[in-house]
Coordinates of C-alpha atoms and ligand atoms in Angstrom, one line a residue:
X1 CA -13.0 -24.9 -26.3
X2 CA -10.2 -22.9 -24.7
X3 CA -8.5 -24.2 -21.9
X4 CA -6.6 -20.9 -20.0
X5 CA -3.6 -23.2 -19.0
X6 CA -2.4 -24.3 -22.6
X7 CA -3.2 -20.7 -24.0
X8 CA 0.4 -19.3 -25.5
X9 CA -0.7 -16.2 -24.9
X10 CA -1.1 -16.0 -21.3
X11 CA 1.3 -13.9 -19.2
X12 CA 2.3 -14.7 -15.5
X13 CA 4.0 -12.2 -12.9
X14 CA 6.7 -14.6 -10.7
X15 CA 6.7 -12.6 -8.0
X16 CA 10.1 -14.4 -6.5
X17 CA 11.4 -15.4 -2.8
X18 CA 8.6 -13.7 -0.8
X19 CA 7.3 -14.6 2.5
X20 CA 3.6 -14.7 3.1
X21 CA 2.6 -13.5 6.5
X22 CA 5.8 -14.0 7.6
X23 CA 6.3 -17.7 6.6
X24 CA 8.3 -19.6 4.7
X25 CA 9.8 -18.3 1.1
X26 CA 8.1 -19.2 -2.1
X27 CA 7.1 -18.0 -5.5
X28 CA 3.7 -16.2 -5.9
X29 CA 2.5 -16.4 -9.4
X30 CA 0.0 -14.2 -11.0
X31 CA -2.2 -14.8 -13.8
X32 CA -5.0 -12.4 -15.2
X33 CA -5.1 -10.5 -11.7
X34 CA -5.1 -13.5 -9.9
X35 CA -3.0 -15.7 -7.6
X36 CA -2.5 -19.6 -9.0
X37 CA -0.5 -22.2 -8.0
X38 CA 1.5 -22.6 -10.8
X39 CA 3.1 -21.1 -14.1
X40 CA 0.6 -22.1 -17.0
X41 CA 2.0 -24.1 -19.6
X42 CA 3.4 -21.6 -22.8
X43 CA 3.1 -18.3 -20.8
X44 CA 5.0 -15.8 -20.9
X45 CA 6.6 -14.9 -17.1
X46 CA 7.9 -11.7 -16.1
X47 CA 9.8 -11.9 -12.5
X48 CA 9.8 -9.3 -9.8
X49 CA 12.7 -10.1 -7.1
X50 CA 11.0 -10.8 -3.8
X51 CA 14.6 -10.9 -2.1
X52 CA 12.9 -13.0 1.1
X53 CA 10.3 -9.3 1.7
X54 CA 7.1 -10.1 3.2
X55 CA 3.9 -10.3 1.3
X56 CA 0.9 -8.8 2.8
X57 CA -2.6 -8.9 1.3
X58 CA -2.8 -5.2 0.8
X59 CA -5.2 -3.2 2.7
X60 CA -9.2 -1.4 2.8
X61 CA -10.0 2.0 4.3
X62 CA -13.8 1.7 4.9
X63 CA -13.8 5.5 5.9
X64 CA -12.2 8.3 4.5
X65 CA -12.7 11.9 3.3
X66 CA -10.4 12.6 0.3
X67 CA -12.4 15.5 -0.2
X68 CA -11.6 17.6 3.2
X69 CA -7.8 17.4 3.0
X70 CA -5.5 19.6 2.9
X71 CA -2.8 16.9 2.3
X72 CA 0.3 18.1 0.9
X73 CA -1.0 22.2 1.0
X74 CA 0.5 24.5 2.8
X75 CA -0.1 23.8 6.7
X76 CA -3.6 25.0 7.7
X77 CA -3.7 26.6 11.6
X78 CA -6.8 25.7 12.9
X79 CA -8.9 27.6 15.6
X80 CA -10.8 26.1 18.6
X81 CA -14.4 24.7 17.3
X82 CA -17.1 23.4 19.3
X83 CA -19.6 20.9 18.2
X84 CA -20.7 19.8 14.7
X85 CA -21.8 23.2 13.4
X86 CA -18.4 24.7 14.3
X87 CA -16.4 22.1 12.9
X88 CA -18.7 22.5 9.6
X89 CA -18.3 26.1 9.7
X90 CA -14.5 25.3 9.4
X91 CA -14.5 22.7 6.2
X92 CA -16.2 25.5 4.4
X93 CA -13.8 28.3 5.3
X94 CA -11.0 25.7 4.8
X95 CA -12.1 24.6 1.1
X96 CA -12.4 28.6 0.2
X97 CA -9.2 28.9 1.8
X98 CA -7.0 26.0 0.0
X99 CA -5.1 27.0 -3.4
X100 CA -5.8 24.0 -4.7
X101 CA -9.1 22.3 -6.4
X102 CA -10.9 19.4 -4.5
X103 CA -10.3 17.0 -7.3
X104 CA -6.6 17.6 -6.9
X105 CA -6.5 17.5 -4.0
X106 CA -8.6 14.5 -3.4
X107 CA -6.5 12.5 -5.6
X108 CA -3.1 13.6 -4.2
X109 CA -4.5 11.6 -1.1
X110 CA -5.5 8.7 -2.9
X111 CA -2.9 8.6 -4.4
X112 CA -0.7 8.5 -1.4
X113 CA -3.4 5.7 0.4
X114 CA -3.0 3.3 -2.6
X115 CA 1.3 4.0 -2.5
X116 CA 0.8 2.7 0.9
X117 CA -1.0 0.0 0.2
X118 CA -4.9 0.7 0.0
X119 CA -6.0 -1.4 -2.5
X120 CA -10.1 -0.3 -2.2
X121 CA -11.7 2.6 -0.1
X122 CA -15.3 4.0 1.3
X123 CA -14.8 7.8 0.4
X124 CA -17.4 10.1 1.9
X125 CA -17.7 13.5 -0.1
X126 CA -20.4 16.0 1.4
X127 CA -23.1 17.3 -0.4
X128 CA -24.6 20.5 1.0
X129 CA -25.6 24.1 -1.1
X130 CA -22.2 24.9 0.0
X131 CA -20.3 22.9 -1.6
X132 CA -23.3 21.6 -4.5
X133 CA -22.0 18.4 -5.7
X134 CA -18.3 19.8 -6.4
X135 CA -17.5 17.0 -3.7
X136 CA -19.0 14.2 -5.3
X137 CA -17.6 15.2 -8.4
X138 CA -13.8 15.8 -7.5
X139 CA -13.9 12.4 -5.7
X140 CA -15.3 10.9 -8.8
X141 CA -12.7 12.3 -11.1
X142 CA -9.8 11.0 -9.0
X143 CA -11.4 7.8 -8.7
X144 CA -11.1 7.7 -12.6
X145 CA -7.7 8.7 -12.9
X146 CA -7.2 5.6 -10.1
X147 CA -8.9 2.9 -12.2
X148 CA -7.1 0.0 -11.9
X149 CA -4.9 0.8 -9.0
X150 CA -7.8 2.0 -6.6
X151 CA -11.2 0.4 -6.1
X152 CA -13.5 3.8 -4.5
X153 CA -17.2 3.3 -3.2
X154 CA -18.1 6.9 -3.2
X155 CA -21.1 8.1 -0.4
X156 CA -22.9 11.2 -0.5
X157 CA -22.2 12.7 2.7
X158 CA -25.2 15.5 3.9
X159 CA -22.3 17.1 7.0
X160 CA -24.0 20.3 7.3
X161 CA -27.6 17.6 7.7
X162 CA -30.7 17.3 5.7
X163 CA -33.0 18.2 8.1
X164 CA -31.3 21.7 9.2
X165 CA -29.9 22.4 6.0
X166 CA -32.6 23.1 3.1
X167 CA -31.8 22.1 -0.2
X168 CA -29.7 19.1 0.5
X169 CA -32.1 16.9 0.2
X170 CA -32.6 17.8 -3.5
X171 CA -28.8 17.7 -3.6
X172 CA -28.4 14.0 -2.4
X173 CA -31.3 13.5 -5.1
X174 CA -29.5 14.3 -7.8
X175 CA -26.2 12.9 -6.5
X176 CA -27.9 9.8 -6.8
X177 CA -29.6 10.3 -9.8
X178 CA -26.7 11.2 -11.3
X179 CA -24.8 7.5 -11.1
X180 CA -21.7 8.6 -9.5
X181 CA -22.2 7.3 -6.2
X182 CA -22.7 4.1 -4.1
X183 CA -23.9 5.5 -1.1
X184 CA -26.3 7.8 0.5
X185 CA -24.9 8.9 4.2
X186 CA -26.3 10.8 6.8
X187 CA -25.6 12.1 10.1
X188 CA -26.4 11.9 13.8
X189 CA -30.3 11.8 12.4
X190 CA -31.1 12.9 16.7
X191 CA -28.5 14.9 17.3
X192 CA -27.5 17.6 15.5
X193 CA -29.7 17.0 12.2
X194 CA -33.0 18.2 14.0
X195 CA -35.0 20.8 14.5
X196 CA -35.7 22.3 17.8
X197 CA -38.5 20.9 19.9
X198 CA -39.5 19.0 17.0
X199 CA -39.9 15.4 19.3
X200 CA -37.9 13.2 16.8
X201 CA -36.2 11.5 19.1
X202 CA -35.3 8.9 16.4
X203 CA -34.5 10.9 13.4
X204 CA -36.9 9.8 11.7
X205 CA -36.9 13.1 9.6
X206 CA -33.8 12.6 8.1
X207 CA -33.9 8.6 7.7
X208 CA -37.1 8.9 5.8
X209 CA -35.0 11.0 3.2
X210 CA -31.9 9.0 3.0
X211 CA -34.1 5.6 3.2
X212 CA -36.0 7.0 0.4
X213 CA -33.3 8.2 -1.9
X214 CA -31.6 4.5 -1.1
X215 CA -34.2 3.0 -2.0
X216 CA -35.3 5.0 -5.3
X217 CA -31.8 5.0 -6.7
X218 CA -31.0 1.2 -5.3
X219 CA -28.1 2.3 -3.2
X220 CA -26.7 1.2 -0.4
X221 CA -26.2 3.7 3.2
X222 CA -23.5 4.7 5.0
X223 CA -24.6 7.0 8.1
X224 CA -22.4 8.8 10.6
X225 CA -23.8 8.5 14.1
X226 CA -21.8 10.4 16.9
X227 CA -24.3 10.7 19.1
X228 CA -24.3 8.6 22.3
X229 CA -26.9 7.3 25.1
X230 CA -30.3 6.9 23.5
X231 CA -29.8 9.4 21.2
X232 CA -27.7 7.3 19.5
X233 CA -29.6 3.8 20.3
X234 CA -32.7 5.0 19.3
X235 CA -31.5 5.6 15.6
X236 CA -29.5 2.5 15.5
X237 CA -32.9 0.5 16.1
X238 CA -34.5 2.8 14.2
X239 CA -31.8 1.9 10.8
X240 CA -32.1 -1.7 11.8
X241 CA -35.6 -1.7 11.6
X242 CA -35.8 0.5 8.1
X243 CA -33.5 -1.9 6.8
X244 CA -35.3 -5.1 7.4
X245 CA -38.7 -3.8 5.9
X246 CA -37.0 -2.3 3.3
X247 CA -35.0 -5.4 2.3
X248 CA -31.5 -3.4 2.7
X249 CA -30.1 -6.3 4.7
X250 CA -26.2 -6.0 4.0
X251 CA -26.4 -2.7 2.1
X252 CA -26.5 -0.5 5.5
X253 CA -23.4 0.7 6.9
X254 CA -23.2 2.7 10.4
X255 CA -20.2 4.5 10.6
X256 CA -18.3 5.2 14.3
X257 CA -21.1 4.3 16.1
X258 CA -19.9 5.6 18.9
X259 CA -22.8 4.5 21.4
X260 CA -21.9 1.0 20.4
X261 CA -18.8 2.0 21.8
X262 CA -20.0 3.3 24.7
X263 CA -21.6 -0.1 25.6
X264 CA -20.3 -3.4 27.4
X265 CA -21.6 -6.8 28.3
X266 CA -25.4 -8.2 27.6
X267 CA -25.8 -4.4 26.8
X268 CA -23.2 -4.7 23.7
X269 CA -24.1 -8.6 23.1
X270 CA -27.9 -7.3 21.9
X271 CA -27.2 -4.4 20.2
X272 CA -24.8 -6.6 18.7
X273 CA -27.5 -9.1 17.8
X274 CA -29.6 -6.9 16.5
X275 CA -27.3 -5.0 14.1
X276 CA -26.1 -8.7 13.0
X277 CA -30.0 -9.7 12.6
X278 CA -30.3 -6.7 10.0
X279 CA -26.7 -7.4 8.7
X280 CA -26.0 -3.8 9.3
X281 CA -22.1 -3.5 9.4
X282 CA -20.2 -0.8 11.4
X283 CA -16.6 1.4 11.0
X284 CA -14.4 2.6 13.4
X285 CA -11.8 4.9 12.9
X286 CA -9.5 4.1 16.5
X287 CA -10.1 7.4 17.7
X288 CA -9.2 6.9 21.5
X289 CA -9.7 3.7 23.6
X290 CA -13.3 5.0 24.3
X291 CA -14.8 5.7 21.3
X292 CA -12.8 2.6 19.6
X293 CA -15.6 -0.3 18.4
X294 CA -14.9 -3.8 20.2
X295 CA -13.9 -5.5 16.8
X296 CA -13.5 -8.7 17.7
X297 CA -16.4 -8.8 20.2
X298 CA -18.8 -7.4 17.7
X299 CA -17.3 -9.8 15.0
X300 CA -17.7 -12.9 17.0
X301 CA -21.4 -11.9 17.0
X302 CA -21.8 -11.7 13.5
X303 CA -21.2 -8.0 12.7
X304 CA -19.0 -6.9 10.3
X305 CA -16.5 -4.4 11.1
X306 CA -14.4 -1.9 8.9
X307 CA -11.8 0.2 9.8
X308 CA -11.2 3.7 8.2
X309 CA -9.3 6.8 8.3
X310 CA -11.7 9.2 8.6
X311 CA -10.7 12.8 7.4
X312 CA -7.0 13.0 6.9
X313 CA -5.6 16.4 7.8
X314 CA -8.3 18.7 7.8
X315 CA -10.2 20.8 9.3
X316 CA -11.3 18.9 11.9
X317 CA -7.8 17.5 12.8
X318 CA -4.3 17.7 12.2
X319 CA -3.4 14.1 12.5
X320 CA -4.5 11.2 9.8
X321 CA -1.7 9.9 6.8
X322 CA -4.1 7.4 5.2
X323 CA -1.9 4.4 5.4
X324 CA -4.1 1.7 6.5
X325 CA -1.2 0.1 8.2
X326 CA -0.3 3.1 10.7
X327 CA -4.2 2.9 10.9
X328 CA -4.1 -0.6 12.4
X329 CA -1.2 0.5 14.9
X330 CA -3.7 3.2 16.0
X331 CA -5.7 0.5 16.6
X332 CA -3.6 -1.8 18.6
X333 CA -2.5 1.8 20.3
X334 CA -6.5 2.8 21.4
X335 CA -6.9 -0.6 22.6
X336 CA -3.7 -1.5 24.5
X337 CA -3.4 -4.8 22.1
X338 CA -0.1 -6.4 22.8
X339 CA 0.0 -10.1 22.3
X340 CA 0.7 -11.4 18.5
X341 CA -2.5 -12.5 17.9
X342 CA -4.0 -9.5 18.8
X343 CA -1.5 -6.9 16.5
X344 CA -2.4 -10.0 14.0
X345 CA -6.0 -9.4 14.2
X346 CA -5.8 -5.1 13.9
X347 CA -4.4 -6.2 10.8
X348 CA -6.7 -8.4 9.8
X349 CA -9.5 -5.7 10.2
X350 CA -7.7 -3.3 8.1
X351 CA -7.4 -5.7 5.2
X352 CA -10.2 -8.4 5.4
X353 CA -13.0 -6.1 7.7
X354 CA -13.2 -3.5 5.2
X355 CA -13.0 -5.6 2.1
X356 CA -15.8 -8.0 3.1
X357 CA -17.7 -4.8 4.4
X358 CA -17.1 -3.4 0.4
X359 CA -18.1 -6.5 -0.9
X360 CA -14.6 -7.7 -2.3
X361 CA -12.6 -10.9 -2.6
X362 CA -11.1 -11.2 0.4
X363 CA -7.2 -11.0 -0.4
X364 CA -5.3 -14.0 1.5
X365 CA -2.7 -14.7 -1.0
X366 CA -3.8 -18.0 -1.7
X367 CA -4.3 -19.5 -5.4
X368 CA -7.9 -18.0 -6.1
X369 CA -7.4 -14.6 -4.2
X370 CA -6.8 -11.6 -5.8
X371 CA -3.3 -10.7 -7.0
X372 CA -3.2 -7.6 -4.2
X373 CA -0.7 -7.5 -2.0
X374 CA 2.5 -5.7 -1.0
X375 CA 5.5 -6.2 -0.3
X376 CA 8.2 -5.1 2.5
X377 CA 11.2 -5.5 4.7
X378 CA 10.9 -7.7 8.1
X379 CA 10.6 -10.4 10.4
X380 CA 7.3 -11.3 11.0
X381 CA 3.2 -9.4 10.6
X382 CA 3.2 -8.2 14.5
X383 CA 6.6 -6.5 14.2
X384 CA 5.1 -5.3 11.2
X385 CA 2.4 -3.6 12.9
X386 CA 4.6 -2.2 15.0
X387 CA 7.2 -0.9 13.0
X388 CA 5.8 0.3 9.7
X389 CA 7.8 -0.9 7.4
X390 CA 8.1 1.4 3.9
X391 CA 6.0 -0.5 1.3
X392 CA 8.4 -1.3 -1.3
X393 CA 6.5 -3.1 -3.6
X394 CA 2.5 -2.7 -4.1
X395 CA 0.7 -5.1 -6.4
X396 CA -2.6 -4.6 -7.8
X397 CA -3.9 -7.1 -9.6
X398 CA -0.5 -8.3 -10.2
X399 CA 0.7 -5.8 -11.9
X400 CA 3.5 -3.7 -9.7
X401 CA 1.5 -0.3 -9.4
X402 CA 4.1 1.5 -6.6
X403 CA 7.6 1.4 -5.8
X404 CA 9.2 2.9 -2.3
X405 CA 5.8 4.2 -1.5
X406 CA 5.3 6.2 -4.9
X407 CA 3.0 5.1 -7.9
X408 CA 5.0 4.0 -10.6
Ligands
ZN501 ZN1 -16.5 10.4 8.7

């Protein structure tokens, strides 16, 4: 028998005079990537000086799209752009455009995100004849080079749509087939992924596609839906009712939702219901105060919320730095939150909403949690929020992986 607390070869991380949340200073120790309460007898203890910084569980970007950016290239001007196709059109002159390959790309962002404190993120990488799979792969391969400093759930993102776009289909297909992703996404399945005159008020065109794939290849679904009004209701029901007869309950994910948005009282309460009946959990991204999800509305009804990035200087827009922490002041910004509780809770969507929405250990600094968390200069979380404190210590694991918000 092996008792873990007597073994002379464990090692513990003291990570020394730190302040969780805020409070009062103590010692967190870590042992096997894990918080405990105590040094285990006979281990070996390397120290880290906490010098009284806060400790923060480090944080979860439910949506991004490393594979867009043009983070850290030479600045891209971008030109007026009207509706989907336009901003489409873009992304694919933009990706000819950029001197430097998608992978690298894609991991100089995620890179940055996890030196700022992402611990895990939902990356959405599109898939259309454009592009092939060059995406899916580039996001991969940085996910690779990340092991062990950044959990990725990669989706296979049809942008230019499956419906209007022949051959992506057979794309997503072999995306899936081919292991490296999580996800199958899709995109406002009413909207702008239909044909002409074609009556599918519903989408069901391109659900029975991305259903299908989901189902072959057991993967879970993560679908952009835009649209508002019953163009955007009629799909959500639609999802939620695919998902129950398919089984998919707490494998669907409906990203921005922005006709959830859009709604308010009994309205938002049922829709709410229903989503939480299929356990189909949404993102926001804290665009502007109108497209913004009611978080804490939503997540007193039982649905889970994540909050993302979405694409980080692109083509579609300038702004975006993929720290999850700016992300939840955007968040308190969009919806005017000003007490403490309510700055507390934007935080707590950006580290626990995504995490339970990615399936991970919820990371609360207690003995049991995961060793993730970082560390930084301050007085207490809502100041925090407010002032963006540089991360000068992120743990992983516990195991330091960056200094003065650069890996180490
Ligand atoms: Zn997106």
């Amino acid at each position: 028998m092996t008792n873990p607390t007597a073994d002379s070869e464990a090692r513990a991380t003291v990570f020394r005079d730190v302040r969780p949340f805020g409070g009062p200073v103590v010692d967190l120790v870590a042992v096997d990537g894990v918080l405990v309460d105590t040094i285990p007898a006979g281990a070996s203890v390397e120290y880290v000086e906490g010098e009284g910084r806060l400790a923060l569980p480090t944080l979860v970007d439910a949506h991004i799209h490393p594979d867009k950016t043009a983070w850290g290239e030479p600045w891209h001007s971008r030109r007026p752009a009207h509706g989907i196709r336009g901003y489409v059109a873009g992304d694919v002159e933009l990706h000819r455009a950029l001197p430097t390959p998608l992978a690298e790309r894609a991991l100089r962002l995620m890179a940055h995100a996890a030196a700022q404190g992402t611990r895990a993120m939902r990356a959405h990488a599109d898939v259309a004849p454009a592009y092939g799979l060059e995406g899916v792969e580039g996001v991969a391969a940085a996910r690779e080079k990340l092991r062990g400093v950044l959990d990725v759930q990669l989706v296979a993102f049809p942008q230019h749509g499956v419906v209007r776009t022949p051959g992506t289909a057979e794309l997503l297909e072999e995306a899936a087939a081919g292991g490296l992703v999580d996800a199958v996404g899709g995109i406002d399945p009413a909207g702008f992924d239909r044909l002409r005159g074609d009556g599918d008020s519903a989408g069901k065109r391109q659900l029975d596609v991305v259903f299908g794939i989901a189902e072959r290849h057991g993967l879970a679904l993560d679908i952009h839906l835009h649209d508002v009004g019953e163009r955007g209701l009629g799909p959500l029901r639609e999802i939620a009712a695919r998902t129950e007869a398919l089984g998919l309950r707490g494998k669907v994910t409906v990203s921005h939702a922005f006709a959830v948005a859009a709604l308010s009282g009994p309205e938002l309460d049922a829709t709410a219901d229903l989503l939480a009946s299929a356990d189909i959990a949404l993102t926001t991204v804290a665009l502007s105060a109108s497209t913004v999800l009611p978080f804490r509305r939503l997540a007193e009804r039982g649905v889970r919320v994540g909050l993302g990035s979405d694409g980080v200087r692109d083509n579609w827009s300038p702004y975006g730095d993929a720290d999850m922490l700016h992300r939840a002041w955007l968040l308190g910004w969009a919806l005017d939150l000003r007490l403490d509780e309510e700055l507390e809770a934007a935080f707590r969507l950006a580290a626990d909403g995504g995490a339970e929405l990615l399936g991970l250990p919820k990371a609360d600094l207690r003995p049991g949690s995961p060793a993730d968390f970082m560390l930084v200069e301050g007085e207490c979380l809502p100041q925090i929020v407010i002032d963006l404190p540089r991360r000068d210590v992120v743990v992983r694991a516990g195991r330091v992986v960056a200094r003065d918000g650069r890996l180490v």
